Short mmCIF file of C-alpha atoms and ligand atoms in Angstrom, two decimals:
data_model
loop_
_atom_site.label_atom_id
_atom_site.label_comp_id
_atom_site.label_asym_id
_atom_site.label_seq_id
_atom_site.Cartn_x
_atom_site.Cartn_y
_atom_site.Cartn_z
CA MET A 1 16.20 52.78 1.48
CA PHE A 2 13.83 49.95 0.77
CA VAL A 3 11.97 51.53 -2.10
CA LYS A 4 13.18 48.96 -4.53
CA SER A 5 12.14 46.03 -2.44
CA ASN A 6 8.77 47.63 -1.64
CA VAL A 7 8.04 47.94 -5.29
CA VAL A 8 8.68 44.26 -5.72
CA VAL A 9 6.62 43.48 -2.69
CA LEU A 10 3.70 45.46 -3.90
CA ALA A 11 3.86 43.91 -7.34
CA LEU A 12 3.82 40.49 -5.80
CA ILE A 13 0.93 41.31 -3.51
CA LEU A 14 -0.99 42.76 -6.46
CA SER A 15 -0.31 39.84 -8.71
CA THR A 16 -1.43 37.47 -5.97
CA CYS A 17 -4.64 39.40 -5.39
CA ALA A 18 -5.24 39.68 -9.13
CA SER A 19 -4.87 35.94 -9.56
CA PRO A 20 -8.13 34.59 -11.02
CA VAL A 21 -7.74 31.38 -9.10
CA PRO A 22 -8.40 31.65 -5.32
CA GLU A 23 -5.39 30.95 -3.11
CA GLU A 24 -7.47 28.33 -1.25
CA ALA A 25 -7.57 25.57 -3.82
CA GLY A 26 -5.40 22.87 -2.34
CA THR A 27 -5.54 20.59 0.65
CA ARG A 28 -4.36 20.63 4.15
CA ILE A 29 -2.58 18.18 6.45
CA ASP A 30 -2.50 18.69 10.16
CA PHE A 31 0.63 18.34 12.29
CA GLN A 32 0.72 16.42 15.47
CA LYS A 33 3.53 17.89 17.57
CA ARG A 34 5.01 21.10 18.63
CA ASN A 35 8.68 21.74 19.30
CA ALA A 36 10.35 22.59 22.52
CA LEU A 37 13.80 22.86 24.01
CA THR A 38 11.94 23.50 27.21
CA THR A 39 11.27 20.96 29.97
CA GLU A 40 7.83 20.43 31.49
CA ASP A 41 8.45 22.90 34.29
CA GLY A 42 9.76 25.57 31.93
CA TRP A 43 13.53 25.04 32.18
CA PHE A 44 15.89 25.37 29.26
CA ASP A 45 16.88 21.83 28.21
CA HIS A 46 20.55 22.53 27.63
CA ALA A 47 21.57 19.02 26.54
CA ALA A 48 18.71 18.90 24.00
CA ALA A 49 19.59 22.36 22.76
CA VAL A 50 23.29 21.37 22.25
CA ARG A 51 22.19 18.28 20.32
CA GLN A 52 19.90 20.43 18.28
CA VAL A 53 22.72 22.90 17.35
CA LYS A 54 24.85 19.99 16.15
CA TYR A 55 21.98 18.53 14.18
CA ASP A 56 21.28 21.90 12.56
CA LYS A 57 24.93 22.50 11.71
CA ASN A 58 25.33 19.07 10.19
CA LYS A 59 22.07 19.31 8.25
CA HIS A 60 23.19 22.53 6.55
CA ARG A 61 26.64 21.16 6.12
CA GLY A 62 25.04 18.28 4.13
CA ASN A 63 22.94 20.81 2.21
CA LEU A 64 26.06 22.79 1.25
CA ILE A 65 27.78 19.63 0.00
CA ALA A 66 24.75 19.08 -2.26
CA VAL A 67 24.75 22.70 -3.33
CA GLN A 68 28.42 22.51 -4.23
CA ARG A 69 27.81 19.44 -6.39
CA ASN A 70 24.65 20.93 -8.00
CA ILE A 71 25.53 24.52 -8.73
CA GLY A 72 28.82 25.32 -6.96
CA LEU A 73 29.14 27.28 -3.72
CA GLU A 74 30.18 30.44 -5.59
CA ALA A 75 26.79 30.48 -7.33
CA PHE A 76 25.18 30.43 -3.85
CA ASN A 77 26.06 32.96 -1.13
CA GLU A 78 29.14 35.09 -0.72
CA GLY A 79 31.18 33.61 2.08
CA ALA A 80 29.41 30.23 2.02
CA THR A 81 31.78 27.48 3.38
CA ILE A 82 31.47 23.81 4.10
CA LEU A 83 32.42 23.78 7.77
CA PRO A 84 33.95 20.73 9.51
CA TYR A 85 31.52 18.12 10.74
CA ALA A 86 30.12 19.10 14.13
CA GLY A 87 30.94 15.99 16.11
CA ASP A 88 30.19 15.34 19.67
CA THR A 89 33.52 14.95 21.30
CA SER A 90 34.98 17.54 23.63
CA SER A 91 31.65 18.97 24.90
CA ASN A 92 30.66 15.56 26.26
CA ASP A 93 31.74 16.13 29.82
CA ASP A 94 30.20 14.10 32.63
CA SER A 95 27.62 16.68 33.59
CA SER A 96 26.14 16.90 30.06
CA HIS A 97 25.98 13.12 29.94
CA ALA A 98 24.01 13.11 33.21
CA LYS A 99 21.62 15.79 31.89
CA ARG A 100 21.24 13.94 28.63
CA GLN A 101 19.95 10.85 30.36
CA SER A 102 17.66 12.67 32.67
CA VAL A 103 15.93 14.45 29.80
CA SER A 104 15.59 11.64 27.35
CA LEU A 105 11.92 11.08 28.23
CA THR A 106 11.21 14.80 27.84
CA ASP A 107 12.81 14.67 24.43
CA GLN A 108 10.46 11.97 23.33
CA GLU A 109 7.47 13.92 24.40
CA ASN A 110 8.61 17.31 23.21
CA ASP A 111 10.35 16.75 19.92
CA SER A 112 11.90 19.53 18.01
CA TYR A 113 9.86 19.28 14.82
CA TRP A 114 6.43 19.23 13.41
CA SER A 115 5.14 16.05 11.82
CA GLY A 116 2.25 15.03 9.65
CA ALA A 117 1.32 12.09 7.40
CA LEU A 118 2.42 11.14 3.95
CA SER A 119 2.19 7.91 1.98
CA ILE A 120 4.51 6.11 -0.36
CA GLY A 121 3.77 3.38 -2.87
CA THR A 122 0.84 1.51 -4.33
CA PRO A 123 -1.03 0.75 -2.15
CA GLY A 124 0.16 3.66 -0.04
CA LYS A 125 2.17 3.02 3.10
CA SER A 126 1.83 5.79 5.67
CA PHE A 127 4.70 7.58 7.36
CA VAL A 128 4.91 10.23 10.07
CA ILE A 129 6.97 13.00 8.40
CA ASP A 130 8.88 16.11 9.42
CA PHE A 131 8.14 18.72 6.71
CA ASP A 132 11.34 20.66 6.31
CA THR A 133 11.65 23.82 4.14
CA GLY A 134 15.38 23.84 4.91
CA SER A 135 16.31 20.67 2.97
CA ALA A 136 15.10 19.03 -0.23
CA ASP A 137 15.13 15.28 -0.02
CA LEU A 138 12.63 12.65 1.11
CA TRP A 139 13.80 9.67 3.17
CA VAL A 140 11.91 7.07 5.28
CA PRO A 141 13.13 3.88 7.00
CA SER A 142 13.52 0.80 4.79
CA ALA A 143 12.15 -2.65 5.58
CA ASN A 144 15.76 -3.65 5.16
CA CYS A 145 16.79 -1.52 8.16
CA THR A 146 17.02 -4.22 10.88
CA SER A 147 18.75 -2.17 13.57
CA SER A 148 16.86 -1.48 16.77
CA THR A 149 16.64 2.20 15.71
CA CYS A 150 14.18 1.16 13.00
CA SER A 151 12.22 -1.31 15.12
CA LYS A 152 9.34 1.06 16.07
CA LYS A 153 9.23 2.89 12.73
CA ASN A 154 6.98 2.54 9.71
CA LYS A 155 9.05 1.01 6.97
CA TYR A 156 9.02 1.00 3.21
CA SER A 157 9.25 -2.31 1.33
CA SER A 158 9.72 -2.25 -2.44
CA ALA A 159 8.12 -5.72 -2.68
CA SER A 160 4.87 -4.27 -1.21
CA SER A 161 4.45 -1.55 -3.81
CA SER A 162 3.51 -2.19 -7.45
CA THR A 163 4.88 1.18 -8.48
CA SER A 164 8.32 0.83 -6.85
CA MET A 165 11.42 1.28 -9.04
CA PRO A 166 15.03 1.09 -8.02
CA ARG A 167 17.26 4.02 -9.08
CA PRO A 168 21.03 4.12 -9.35
CA GLY A 169 23.21 5.52 -6.56
CA ASN A 170 23.00 5.96 -2.75
CA PHE A 171 21.87 8.63 -0.45
CA THR A 172 23.81 9.72 2.63
CA ILE A 173 23.34 12.51 5.16
CA VAL A 174 25.08 12.97 8.50
CA TYR A 175 23.02 14.61 11.25
CA GLY A 176 24.00 14.89 14.87
CA ASP A 177 25.56 12.24 17.07
CA ASN A 178 28.23 11.39 14.48
CA SER A 179 25.77 9.07 12.78
CA THR A 180 24.71 8.67 9.17
CA VAL A 181 21.36 8.27 7.59
CA SER A 182 21.88 6.35 4.35
CA GLY A 183 20.35 3.97 1.88
CA PRO A 184 19.72 3.21 -1.76
CA ILE A 185 17.58 5.34 -4.03
CA PHE A 186 14.09 4.36 -5.26
CA ALA A 187 11.28 6.03 -7.11
CA ASP A 188 7.60 5.58 -6.22
CA THR A 189 4.32 7.40 -5.91
CA VAL A 190 4.36 9.85 -3.03
CA THR A 191 1.06 11.30 -1.76
CA VAL A 192 0.76 14.21 0.62
CA ALA A 193 -2.76 15.36 1.52
CA GLY A 194 -4.13 13.50 -1.52
CA ILE A 195 -1.67 15.17 -3.90
CA LYS A 196 0.22 12.50 -5.81
CA ALA A 197 3.70 12.82 -7.32
CA THR A 198 4.61 9.72 -9.40
CA LYS A 199 8.13 8.41 -9.94
CA GLN A 200 9.33 10.56 -7.06
CA SER A 201 12.89 9.85 -5.99
CA PHE A 202 13.46 9.14 -2.34
CA SER A 203 15.66 6.98 -0.14
CA PRO A 204 14.42 4.06 1.93
CA VAL A 205 17.26 4.25 4.45
CA THR A 206 18.91 1.13 5.77
CA THR A 207 21.12 3.07 8.26
CA LEU A 208 19.34 5.28 10.70
CA SER A 209 21.01 7.37 13.37
CA PRO A 210 20.24 6.15 16.91
CA SER A 211 19.08 9.74 17.73
CA PHE A 212 16.08 9.14 15.51
CA GLY A 213 15.13 5.96 17.26
CA SER A 214 13.10 7.49 20.08
CA GLU A 215 11.41 10.06 17.92
CA ALA A 216 7.84 9.78 16.62
CA ARG A 217 8.85 10.87 13.08
CA ASP A 218 9.76 8.19 10.58
CA GLY A 219 11.51 10.49 8.15
CA ILE A 220 11.88 13.87 6.49
CA LEU A 221 10.35 15.47 3.40
CA GLY A 222 12.43 18.41 2.15
CA LEU A 223 10.52 21.34 0.64
CA GLY A 224 13.58 23.35 -0.53
CA TYR A 225 14.67 23.93 -4.11
CA PRO A 226 16.18 21.23 -6.44
CA ALA A 227 19.66 22.86 -6.01
CA LEU A 228 19.60 21.66 -2.39
CA SER A 229 18.81 18.02 -3.30
CA GLN A 230 20.92 14.93 -3.49
CA LEU A 231 18.09 12.97 -5.14
CA GLY A 232 16.97 15.27 -7.93
CA THR A 233 13.57 16.90 -8.21
CA PRO A 234 11.90 17.33 -4.79
CA TYR A 235 8.30 16.24 -4.18
CA PHE A 236 6.58 19.60 -4.46
CA PHE A 237 8.33 20.42 -7.77
CA THR A 238 7.50 17.00 -9.19
CA ALA A 239 3.79 17.36 -8.19
CA LYS A 240 3.69 20.80 -9.76
CA ALA A 241 5.42 19.71 -12.98
CA GLN A 242 2.99 16.69 -13.22
CA GLY A 243 0.00 19.02 -12.83
CA ALA A 244 -1.15 17.47 -9.52
CA ILE A 245 -0.83 20.97 -8.05
CA LYS A 246 -2.39 23.87 -9.89
CA ILE A 247 -1.03 26.65 -7.68
CA GLY A 248 2.61 26.34 -6.82
CA VAL A 249 2.26 27.61 -3.32
CA PHE A 250 2.33 25.88 0.10
CA GLY A 251 1.61 27.50 3.45
CA PHE A 252 2.71 26.72 7.00
CA LYS A 253 0.93 27.43 10.21
CA LEU A 254 3.03 26.40 13.24
CA ALA A 255 1.18 27.03 16.49
CA LYS A 256 0.49 25.40 19.81
CA THR A 257 -2.74 24.03 18.40
CA LYS A 258 -3.97 23.32 14.90
CA SER A 259 -0.65 23.39 13.13
CA SER A 260 -0.79 22.53 9.46
CA LEU A 261 0.79 22.51 6.06
CA TYR A 262 -1.42 23.56 3.15
CA ILE A 263 -0.41 22.34 -0.30
CA GLY A 264 -1.55 23.99 -3.52
CA GLY A 265 -2.31 27.46 -2.10
CA THR A 266 -2.68 28.96 1.34
CA ASP A 267 -5.21 28.18 4.06
CA MET A 268 -7.25 31.36 4.17
CA SER A 269 -8.86 30.36 7.37
CA ALA A 270 -5.52 30.51 9.09
CA TYR A 271 -4.55 34.13 8.49
CA ASN A 272 -6.02 37.63 8.21
CA GLY A 273 -5.45 40.14 5.44
CA SER A 274 -3.09 39.74 2.54
CA ILE A 275 0.23 38.02 2.31
CA GLU A 276 3.35 40.22 2.13
CA TYR A 277 5.57 38.47 -0.41
CA HIS A 278 9.30 38.96 -0.84
CA PRO A 279 11.38 37.60 -3.80
CA VAL A 280 13.62 34.62 -3.20
CA SER A 281 17.20 35.83 -3.77
CA ARG A 282 18.67 32.46 -4.78
CA GLN A 283 16.63 29.40 -5.67
CA VAL A 284 18.40 27.09 -3.32
CA TYR A 285 16.91 27.72 0.11
CA TRP A 286 13.76 29.76 0.73
CA GLN A 287 16.02 32.77 1.15
CA ILE A 288 14.88 36.39 1.10
CA GLY A 289 17.11 39.49 1.38
CA ASN A 290 16.91 43.02 2.62
CA ALA A 291 15.85 42.05 6.10
CA ASN A 292 16.10 44.23 9.26
CA LEU A 293 16.17 43.00 12.80
CA VAL A 294 14.34 45.31 15.16
CA ILE A 295 14.18 45.42 18.98
CA SER A 296 12.52 48.02 21.19
CA ASN A 297 11.82 50.36 18.30
CA THR A 298 15.40 50.29 17.04
CA THR A 299 16.83 48.53 14.01
CA VAL A 300 19.90 46.62 15.28
CA ALA A 301 20.98 44.92 12.05
CA SER A 302 20.01 45.57 8.41
CA ASN A 303 20.47 44.25 4.93
CA LEU A 304 20.34 40.71 6.29
CA SER A 305 19.70 37.69 4.13
CA THR A 306 17.24 35.32 5.76
CA ILE A 307 16.53 31.65 5.16
CA ILE A 308 13.12 30.46 6.32
CA ASP A 309 13.56 26.89 7.65
CA SER A 310 10.68 24.98 9.24
CA GLY A 311 13.14 22.20 10.08
CA THR A 312 15.12 24.34 12.51
CA THR A 313 13.76 24.95 15.95
CA ILE A 314 15.16 28.37 16.84
CA ILE A 315 16.84 31.34 15.07
CA TYR A 316 20.60 31.57 14.26
CA GLY A 317 22.48 34.67 13.33
CA PRO A 318 26.09 35.67 12.76
CA PRO A 319 27.82 35.95 16.21
CA SER A 320 28.75 39.70 15.97
CA GLN A 321 25.16 40.66 15.02
CA VAL A 322 23.61 38.49 17.68
CA LYS A 323 25.94 40.02 20.28
CA THR A 324 24.85 43.53 19.17
CA PHE A 325 21.22 42.45 19.45
CA TYR A 326 21.57 41.14 23.07
CA ARG A 327 23.36 44.39 24.06
CA LYS A 328 19.96 46.07 23.62
CA ILE A 329 18.45 43.88 26.33
CA PRO A 330 19.59 45.14 29.77
CA GLY A 331 20.81 42.31 31.95
CA SER A 332 21.36 39.89 29.06
CA LYS A 333 24.55 37.79 29.00
CA LEU A 334 26.31 35.09 27.05
CA TYR A 335 25.15 31.79 28.58
CA ASP A 336 27.04 29.20 26.48
CA SER A 337 29.71 30.56 24.17
CA ALA A 338 30.33 27.22 22.47
CA ASN A 339 26.78 26.96 21.29
CA GLY A 340 25.90 30.69 21.07
CA PHE A 341 23.10 30.84 23.60
CA TYR A 342 22.34 34.08 25.50
CA SER A 343 20.22 34.66 28.57
CA TYR A 344 18.18 37.67 29.54
CA PRO A 345 16.15 38.61 32.66
CA CYS A 346 12.89 36.65 32.50
CA SER A 347 11.17 39.60 34.19
CA SER A 348 12.06 42.05 31.45
CA VAL A 349 10.99 40.42 28.24
CA PRO A 350 12.47 42.23 25.28
CA SER A 351 9.77 44.26 23.60
CA ASN A 352 9.12 44.33 19.90
CA VAL A 353 11.64 41.83 18.65
CA ALA A 354 10.79 41.72 15.00
CA PHE A 355 12.09 41.09 11.47
CA ASN A 356 10.98 43.20 8.57
CA TRP A 357 11.72 42.99 4.90
CA GLY A 358 10.92 46.66 4.17
CA GLY A 359 7.21 46.17 4.95
CA LYS A 360 5.43 45.21 8.18
CA ASN A 361 7.37 44.39 11.37
CA TRP A 362 6.71 40.65 12.00
CA SER A 363 7.19 40.32 15.74
CA ILE A 364 8.34 37.40 17.76
CA SER A 365 6.08 37.15 20.86
CA ALA A 366 7.58 37.11 24.29
CA THR A 367 6.43 33.54 24.69
CA ASN A 368 8.09 32.43 21.52
CA PHE A 369 11.24 34.33 22.34
CA ASN A 370 11.70 32.52 25.63
CA ILE A 371 13.06 28.96 25.18
CA GLY A 372 13.29 28.22 28.89
CA LYS A 373 14.67 29.33 32.26
CA ALA A 374 18.44 29.04 32.84
CA SER A 375 18.14 30.08 36.50
CA SER A 376 15.41 31.48 38.74
CA THR A 377 15.81 34.86 37.09
CA GLN A 378 17.40 34.38 33.64
CA CYS A 379 15.76 32.93 30.56
CA ILE A 380 17.34 31.78 27.28
CA GLY A 381 16.52 33.69 24.08
CA ALA A 382 15.43 32.02 20.86
CA ILE A 383 18.10 33.88 18.89
CA ALA A 384 21.49 32.14 19.07
CA ALA A 385 24.88 33.03 17.66
CA GLN A 386 26.08 30.44 15.21
CA ASP A 387 28.04 30.41 11.97
CA LEU A 388 26.43 27.62 9.86
CA GLY A 389 28.62 28.31 6.82
CA LEU A 390 25.65 29.59 4.86
CA GLY A 391 27.33 32.89 3.99
CA SER A 392 28.02 36.29 5.46
CA ASN A 393 25.05 38.23 6.83
CA VAL A 394 22.83 35.14 6.59
CA TRP A 395 20.27 34.40 9.27
CA LEU A 396 18.37 31.18 9.66
CA LEU A 397 14.80 31.78 10.86
CA GLY A 398 13.30 28.58 12.23
CA ASP A 399 10.12 27.75 14.13
CA SER A 400 10.73 30.38 16.80
CA PHE A 401 10.05 32.91 14.05
CA MET A 402 7.57 30.92 11.98
CA LYS A 403 5.25 30.36 14.96
CA ASN A 404 4.42 34.07 14.94
CA VAL A 405 3.23 34.30 11.33
CA TYR A 406 1.49 32.44 8.55
CA THR A 407 4.24 31.61 5.99
CA ALA A 408 3.57 31.10 2.32
CA PHE A 409 6.20 29.62 -0.05
CA SER A 410 5.51 30.29 -3.71
CA VAL A 411 7.29 28.26 -6.40
CA ASP A 412 5.19 30.16 -9.04
CA GLN A 413 6.57 33.54 -8.00
CA ASN A 414 9.75 32.35 -6.25
CA ALA A 415 8.77 34.31 -3.19
CA VAL A 416 8.19 33.83 0.52
CA GLY A 417 5.28 35.67 2.11
CA PHE A 418 4.04 36.39 5.67
CA ALA A 419 0.58 37.06 6.94
CA THR A 420 -0.99 37.70 10.34
CA LEU A 421 -2.19 34.55 12.02
CA ARG A 422 -5.88 34.57 12.76
C1 NAG B 1 6.21 19.68 26.64
O1 NAG B 1 6.18 21.04 26.51
C2 NAG B 1 5.00 21.66 26.99
C3 NAG B 1 5.12 23.17 26.81
O2 NAG B 1 6.14 23.52 26.01
C4 NAG B 1 4.79 21.36 28.45
O3 NAG B 1 3.53 21.87 28.83
C5 NAG B 1 4.74 19.84 28.62
O4 NAG B 1 4.60 19.48 29.93
C6 NAG B 1 6.05 19.22 28.07
N1 NAG B 1 6.01 17.78 28.21
C7 NAG B 1 7.01 17.10 28.67
C8 NAG B 1 6.81 15.63 28.86
O5 NAG B 1 8.09 17.62 28.96
C1 NAG B 2 32.98 10.23 14.47
O1 NAG B 2 33.27 9.55 13.29
C2 NAG B 2 34.63 9.67 12.91
C3 NAG B 2 34.80 8.99 11.55
O2 NAG B 2 34.15 7.73 11.56
C4 NAG B 2 35.55 9.06 13.97
O3 NAG B 2 36.88 9.28 13.57
C5 NAG B 2 35.26 9.76 15.25
O4 NAG B 2 36.04 9.17 16.28
C6 NAG B 2 33.79 9.69 15.63
N1 NAG B 2 33.58 10.48 16.83
C7 NAG B 2 32.79 10.02 17.86
C8 NAG B 2 32.61 10.94 18.95
O5 NAG B 2 32.35 8.91 17.85
C1 NAG B 3 15.28 -4.74 0.55
O1 NAG B 3 15.94 -5.99 0.26
C2 NAG B 3 15.23 -6.71 -0.70
C3 NAG B 3 15.98 -8.06 -0.84
O2 NAG B 3 17.35 -7.82 -1.10
C4 NAG B 3 15.16 -5.95 -2.04
O3 NAG B 3 14.39 -6.72 -3.01
C5 NAG B 3 14.46 -4.64 -1.76
O4 NAG B 3 14.42 -3.85 -2.95
C6 NAG B 3 15.23 -3.91 -0.69
N1 NAG B 3 14.71 -2.55 -0.43
C7 NAG B 3 13.44 -2.25 -0.01
C8 NAG B 3 13.19 -0.77 0.19
O5 NAG B 3 12.59 -3.03 0.14
C1 NAG B 4 25.56 1.85 -2.64
O1 NAG B 4 25.64 1.15 -1.45
C2 NAG B 4 25.73 -0.24 -1.58
C3 NAG B 4 25.65 -0.91 -0.21
O2 NAG B 4 26.51 -0.21 0.70
C4 NAG B 4 26.97 -0.57 -2.37
O3 NAG B 4 27.09 -2.02 -2.59
C5 NAG B 4 26.91 0.11 -3.75
O4 NAG B 4 28.13 -0.12 -4.45
C6 NAG B 4 26.71 1.59 -3.60
N1 NAG B 4 26.45 2.17 -4.87
C7 NAG B 4 27.01 3.33 -5.28
C8 NAG B 4 26.67 3.79 -6.64
O5 NAG B 4 27.77 3.96 -4.58
C1 NAG B 5 7.80 51.88 20.53
O1 NAG B 5 6.98 52.83 19.76
C2 NAG B 5 5.67 52.84 20.02
C3 NAG B 5 5.00 53.73 19.05
O2 NAG B 5 5.76 54.87 18.79
C4 NAG B 5 5.46 53.25 21.51
O3 NAG B 5 4.09 53.24 21.79
C5 NAG B 5 6.22 52.31 22.42
O4 NAG B 5 6.15 52.76 23.73
C6 NAG B 5 7.65 52.16 21.99
N1 NAG B 5 8.28 51.09 22.76
C7 NAG B 5 9.50 51.22 23.26
C8 NAG B 5 10.03 50.04 24.07
O5 NAG B 5 10.17 52.20 23.20
C1 NAG B 6 9.37 48.66 12.18
O1 NAG B 6 10.09 48.96 13.31
C2 NAG B 6 11.17 49.92 13.11
C3 NAG B 6 11.89 50.01 14.40
O2 NAG B 6 11.00 50.36 15.42
C4 NAG B 6 10.55 51.23 12.61
O3 NAG B 6 11.58 52.06 12.32
C5 NAG B 6 9.72 50.96 11.38
O4 NAG B 6 9.09 52.13 11.02
C6 NAG B 6 8.69 49.90 11.64
N1 NAG B 6 8.02 49.58 10.39
C7 NAG B 6 6.68 49.63 10.32
C8 NAG B 6 6.11 49.39 8.94
O5 NAG B 6 5.90 49.93 11.23
C1 NAG B 7 23.33 44.56 0.99
O1 NAG B 7 23.93 43.31 0.88
C2 NAG B 7 24.23 42.98 -0.47
C3 NAG B 7 24.78 41.52 -0.52
O2 NAG B 7 25.58 41.27 0.62
C4 NAG B 7 25.30 43.96 -0.99
O3 NAG B 7 25.61 43.64 -2.32
C5 NAG B 7 24.66 45.37 -0.95
O4 NAG B 7 25.62 46.32 -1.32
C6 NAG B 7 24.18 45.71 0.49
N1 NAG B 7 23.39 46.88 0.43
C7 NAG B 7 23.55 47.88 1.34
C8 NAG B 7 22.71 49.03 1.18
O5 NAG B 7 24.40 47.80 2.26
C1 NAG B 8 -8.92 38.35 12.04
O1 NAG B 8 -10.17 38.54 11.50
C2 NAG B 8 -11.23 38.13 12.25
C3 NAG B 8 -12.51 38.25 11.45
O2 NAG B 8 -12.43 39.40 10.63
C4 NAG B 8 -11.24 38.83 13.58
O3 NAG B 8 -12.33 38.40 14.36
C5 NAG B 8 -9.91 38.62 14.29
O4 NAG B 8 -9.90 39.45 15.48
C6 NAG B 8 -8.78 39.04 13.36
N1 NAG B 8 -7.56 38.56 14.05
C7 NAG B 8 -6.44 39.25 14.03
C8 NAG B 8 -5.30 38.68 14.74
O5 NAG B 8 -6.39 40.36 13.48
#
């Protein structure tokens, strides 16, 4: 059944191994934080999770608007639809307000992203950045953002950079909380781990959603394909085109300790063995097809299309397939139908939850599958049911999956690969 994809996989593995240049030729930046929708005592932070679902839906809604403008939705996935904006109206009952306030400190400490440093301008101004393979634009706060949301942020000032250039147009993206991140467009030198891209388009934003105010990150760097971008060529593609990167590969290690992004190859000290590559089906997202979802030695869904998104905390799948998946876990039940969360008995952790793309089964550990207790006996699973408008059969694999593997993203081969974490 997967003969065809295996051939491609093997060819990719071989061509990687045969490469005269070692994979380890780039540089690494370390991330500071790990994600969690879990409170300090192990409970599921429902209010934070609901906010996260809205954020994820709106992020991908914004992506699809860009895709429609760039290449048309019909050139993307079958069944892709721009869904209505996921606002925060009806679900705001009093109890969720109460929870929201009581967890705000936790949110600050346990943010749902991984951040590292990047600099913009000449001389370089440093920013704390969320590196997101599920979007393609770079934005940071502008010195002209005078709202309290920007007060504790690092800010970009065009007057302080000799290489700053204004560009025509504006940038806008709506995340959660019904608020917009927007600003003008500039080009400047962007440096990540010593790798410079000059004349890189980005947005110094003058409007920043209040939900970002309490977070440690200043902005986001998108590592997706140009078709996903509002601003043109994304950083990694610019750096590759300008020759600043020889090997068009970057690798993610997301773990409790020593998380990092490696640019210009993969960090061979972070994984064992070879990387199992799979071809990107459409150069928009880091999307690979022919996936199977496995639980307890049974394949519960096959021929899935998967998007690997470091900017998403958990895993989202089409509601009917997610329902079928949880049916395999005795004692599991729908916990929150509006947001697609399921619970399962904490004492009977589902065994061997894995995704495979015709090769090895890449398992999700019991620890990574559990995103917190919902009661003294039930825990919430990292797989949630959600239609994000990305197309039929499409799954979004976020950090809950990526934490289990080393992930390589190859622009040279248009492939995503996985390897065993060391
Ligand atoms: C953050 O999460 C970790 C584990 O996920 C936990 O040990 C820690 O106490 C949490 N911190 C806060 C402030 O909630
Ligand atoms: C969200 O924004 C829209 C358009 O500005 C507005 O009509 C709506 O009332 C807002 N919703 C909330 C919850 O603020
Ligand atoms: C901020 O405003 C000043 C004055 O209008 C302008 O020169 C500058 O380009 C603006 N943007 C940034 C990012 O500094
Ligand atoms: C960009 O936004 C500014 C300020 O809101 C506005 O004056 C300008 O007309 C906008 N430019 C474009 C091309 O939309
Ligand atoms: C899955 O298969 C392996 C190898 O055949 C076996 O050792 C294990 O017990 C099986 N697990 C379950 C939950 O059936
Ligand atoms: C992956 O797991 C499925 C379900 O247990 C099994 O059929 C398949 O053979 C496994 N693949 C490998 C390479 O072990
Ligand atoms: C797998 O999915 C693709 C795209 O949705 C479809 O064209 C193809 O026929 C499917 N293959 C199988 C074996 O179901
Ligand atoms: C990875 O390789 C090292 C050295 O060969 C070995 O010590 C370690 O156990 C391996 N780790 C895994 C997860 O296979």
